[in-house]
Each structure stands twice: as C-alpha cells, then as structure tokens.
Amino acid sequence: MKIKIIADSSGDIASLNGFNFQSVPLTIFTDERSYADDKDIDLDDMLSYLANYNGRSFTACPNTNDWLEAYEDAEELYVVTITSGLSGTYNSAKAAADIYTEKHPHAKIHVFDSLSTGPEMRLMVDKIAELVRENKPFTEIVDAVTEYQTHTRLFVMLESFNNLANNGRVSKTVAHIAGVLGIRIMATASLEGTIEINAKCHGEKGALKKFLSCMKEAGYQGGKVYISHCRNNDFATKLKTAILTAFPEADVVVYEMGGLCSYYAEKGGIILGCECTKVYGTKQPT
Ligand code: X90
C-alpha cells in the first residue's frame, strides 16, 4: 500500500519524518503580486510588501487539479484541510477525492475538515502519522482521528484583524476593537469552524493569563501543544514557559507560521493548538 499524508499549507508542515507527506499551497494575492505558500515563500518580503501596500489583498485555495497532482499514485490517502467554514479548500480537496476514487476504485481516501487551521491541523497530522506507524487499518484511523478532533482546541491572539475583516472572515467591528492601542483579542475556532471571539485583554501579562485560563477551561491537563507565531517569538516563548510552569510534563513546540497563516494572523499573531480532556462538540459537519 502506498500511503500518503497530505495537508494544505495552512497546516505549516514542511515534512513529516519517515512519511510520504505533501503540503498543498494556498496563494496570497494583491492586484500586483502573488505568493504561493510553499517552501520557497519569502515571508520577510511578503510581510514588508503588504505593510506598505494600500490596495486590496486576498487569498485563494488550491484547485481540484492541485489536489489531484498531490494524490497521484497513492493508494491510501489521509488529507487534512483548513476549516470549510472559512475556505473552499476542503471542498476542492473533496471534489478531487471523488474524481480520484472514480479513476482508482481501489484507492482509499479520506479528507478531514479540520474545522480549524495551523497548529490544530498539525496535531491531527501527527495523530494520523502515529496510527499509520502502528499499522492501523484505514477505517480505524479515520474514526480515531475524527474522535481525536473532539479533544483538540485552537486559541488565537491577534493584534490586528484587518486582513480577516477585509476578506469577510470576521466583522469590521472586531477589527475596529482590535485596532485600539494595547488591546488584543482572543478568539477560538467555533464548532462550525468559524472564528468566535472570546475575550479582550490588555498587555502581555493579560494575554498570557487568558491563554492559560482558556486552556484550563477546555480541560487542558498537560498534553501536546503547538504554538505558531508571526514575528512574535518573544511572546510565543513566554507562553511556552508559562504553560510549562503550570504543567511541567507538557509537550510544547513553538514555530514560525508560513504564508497563509501569517497573512491572516498578521504581525504579532499567535495561534495555539492543544490537546484537551474535555470533549468539544462533535466537530464534524453533518
Ligand atoms: O480559501 C482561502 O482563500 C483561505 C481563507 C482562510 C481564511 C482564514 C484563515 C485564518 C488563519 C488566523 C485565525 C485563525 C482562526 C481560525 C478559526 C477556525 C489564521
């Protein structure tokens, strides 16, 4: 069996040790330029260009052909996408999966709608890898990962919501509040995979406290945590330390966001995905 694990580029996974893994890029556009969110993206260039660009900017999901190229040749495929609540990525991956199984009737393919993004997608991909490594059968892996999704959460702290608001992913009111000096807004991925505003907080200390209290409320008890940041290693590292102080056995990894997440989370943005003991809804669209 040729097994392949695939995620779109919002998952910020470059490679997966020992696995046939591929990241399928989304693209960031202005009317003048485009940046494919692949391993060659120049983030410094993109961020400084966007900071000085006054026109409109937007993003696009991979198309069916991009997915089909990634599926090519594999017989057992696990695909993880950014939330269908904010992006067409899941639908294009699904459409490609239907075409693929028609052409290759013996292939097994499952597309997981993460109902989330970034760090929470990483947790899901790790779980898939773990189960594949254990030689678990396809349906068992699909069921276990679907269940695992109900035990993971995403928390986000952004200093600006301008790109999200300008692209209709949150209301202009949210962007306005976030624009007030010193105010940071904490949000979470809702059960429908949209952005749900949780709280406003002031300053760095307030923000650290809020992350910890949100995690504890979700039943975090010291499992895996991924923290991604856009040019904010300082806060991400402090957050890691705060988590390790409260939960010394925690497994916390900090990393830099790629293009898509950086575009929407903007400079200073922090996205945290963690394992939780409490169940968070059913997490699958009906
Ligand atoms: O299809 C496309 O063009 C991509 C659209 C993606 C829009 C949202 C990306 C969000 C990235 C910032 C906040 C994370 C909260 C996610 C909650 C589900 C990261």
Coordinates of N, CA, C and O and ligand atoms in Angstrom, one line a residue, residues 26-27 58-61 82-83 86-89 115-117 154 156 158 164 169 187-190 193-196 260-261 264-265 271, ligand 1:
L26 N -1.8 27.2 -0.6 CA -2.8 28.2 -0.9 C -2.0 29.4 -1.5 O -0.7 29.3 -1.4
T27 N -2.6 30.4 -1.9 CA -1.9 31.5 -2.5 C -2.4 32.8 -2.0 O -3.6 33.0 -1.7
F58 N -5.9 39.4 -1.0 CA -6.8 38.3 -0.8 C -6.1 36.9 -0.9 O -4.9 36.9 -1.2
T59 N -6.8 35.8 -0.7 CA -6.1 34.5 -0.8 C -7.0 33.6 -1.7 O -8.1 33.9 -1.9
A60 N -6.4 32.5 -2.1 CA -7.1 31.5 -2.9 C -6.7 30.1 -2.5 O -5.5 29.9 -2.1
C61 N -7.7 29.3 -2.4 CA -7.4 27.9 -2.0 C -6.9 27.1 -3.2 O -7.0 27.5 -4.4
I82 N -7.8 23.1 6.0 CA -8.2 24.2 6.8 C -9.8 24.2 6.9 O -10.4 23.5 6.0
T83 N -10.4 24.8 7.9 CA -11.8 24.7 8.1 C -12.6 25.1 6.8 O -12.3 26.1 6.1
L86 N -14.3 28.7 6.6 CA -13.7 29.9 6.2 C -13.0 29.8 4.8 O -12.5 30.8 4.3
S87 N -12.9 28.6 4.2 CA -12.2 28.4 3.0 C -12.8 27.4 2.1 O -13.5 26.5 2.6
G88 N -12.6 27.5 0.8 CA -13.1 26.5 -0.1 C -12.1 25.3 -0.2 O -12.4 24.4 -1.0
T89 N -11.1 25.3 0.5 CA -10.0 24.3 0.4 C -10.6 22.8 0.6 O -10.3 21.9 -0.1
L115 N -11.9 21.9 10.6 CA -12.8 23.0 11.3 C -11.9 23.9 12.0 O -12.3 24.5 13.0
S116 N -10.6 24.0 11.6 CA -9.6 24.8 12.3 C -8.5 25.1 11.3 O -8.7 25.0 10.1
T117 N -7.3 25.4 11.9 CA -6.2 25.6 11.0 C -4.9 25.4 11.8 O -4.9 24.9 12.9
L154 N -8.3 25.2 19.4 CA -7.5 26.2 18.8 C -7.8 27.6 19.5 O -8.9 28.0 19.6
V156 N -6.5 31.7 19.6 CA -5.8 32.7 18.7 C -5.7 34.0 19.4 O -6.7 34.4 20.0
L158 N -4.7 37.9 18.3 CA -4.2 38.7 17.3 C -4.2 40.2 17.7 O -5.0 40.6 18.5
L164 N -8.4 39.7 8.1 CA -9.6 38.8 8.2 C -10.9 39.6 7.9 O -11.7 39.1 7.2
R169 N -14.0 37.5 6.8 CA -13.9 36.3 7.7 C -14.2 36.7 9.2 O -14.5 35.8 10.0
A187 N -9.5 34.7 20.4 CA -10.6 34.0 19.6 C -10.3 32.5 19.7 O -9.2 32.1 20.0
T188 N -11.4 31.8 19.3 CA -11.2 30.3 19.2 C -11.9 29.8 17.9 O -12.7 30.6 17.3
A189 N -11.6 28.6 17.5 CA -12.3 28.0 16.4 C -13.6 27.5 16.9 O -13.6 26.7 17.9
S190 N -14.7 28.0 16.4 CA -16.1 27.5 16.9 C -16.3 26.1 16.4 O -15.5 25.6 15.6
G193 N -16.3 25.8 12.8 CA -15.1 26.1 12.1 C -15.0 27.5 11.7 O -14.4 27.9 10.6
T194 N -15.7 28.4 12.4 CA -15.5 29.9 12.1 C -14.8 30.5 13.3 O -14.6 29.9 14.3
I195 N -14.6 31.8 13.2 CA -13.8 32.5 14.3 C -14.8 33.0 15.3 O -15.7 33.8 15.0
E196 N -14.6 32.6 16.5 CA -15.5 33.0 17.6 C -14.7 33.9 18.6 O -13.7 33.4 19.1
L260 N 0.2 31.6 4.6 CA -1.3 31.8 4.7 C -1.6 32.3 6.1 O -2.3 33.3 6.3
C261 N -1.1 31.6 7.1 CA -1.4 31.9 8.5 C -0.9 33.3 8.8 O -1.5 34.1 9.4
Y264 N -3.2 36.1 7.5 CA -4.4 36.4 8.3 C -4.1 36.7 9.7 O -4.8 37.5 10.3
A265 N -3.1 36.1 10.3 CA -2.8 36.4 11.7 C -2.1 37.7 11.9 O -2.1 38.3 13.0
I271 N -1.1 31.7 17.3 CA -2.1 30.6 17.2 C -1.6 29.4 18.0 O -0.5 29.0 17.9
Ligands
X90_1 O1 -9.6 29.9 0.9 C1 -8.8 30.8 1.2 O2 -8.5 31.7 0.5 C2 -8.3 30.8 2.6 C3 -9.1 31.5 3.6 C4 -8.6 31.4 5.0 C5 -9.3 32.3 6.0 C6 -8.9 32.2 7.4 C7 -7.5 31.9 7.8 C8 -7.2 32.1 9.3 C9 -5.8 31.9 9.6 C10 -6.0 33.3 11.7 C11 -7.0 33.0 12.7 C12 -7.3 31.6 13.0 C13 -8.7 31.2 13.5 C14 -9.3 30.0 12.8 C15 -10.5 29.6 13.4 C16 -11.2 28.5 12.6 C17 -5.3 32.2 11.0

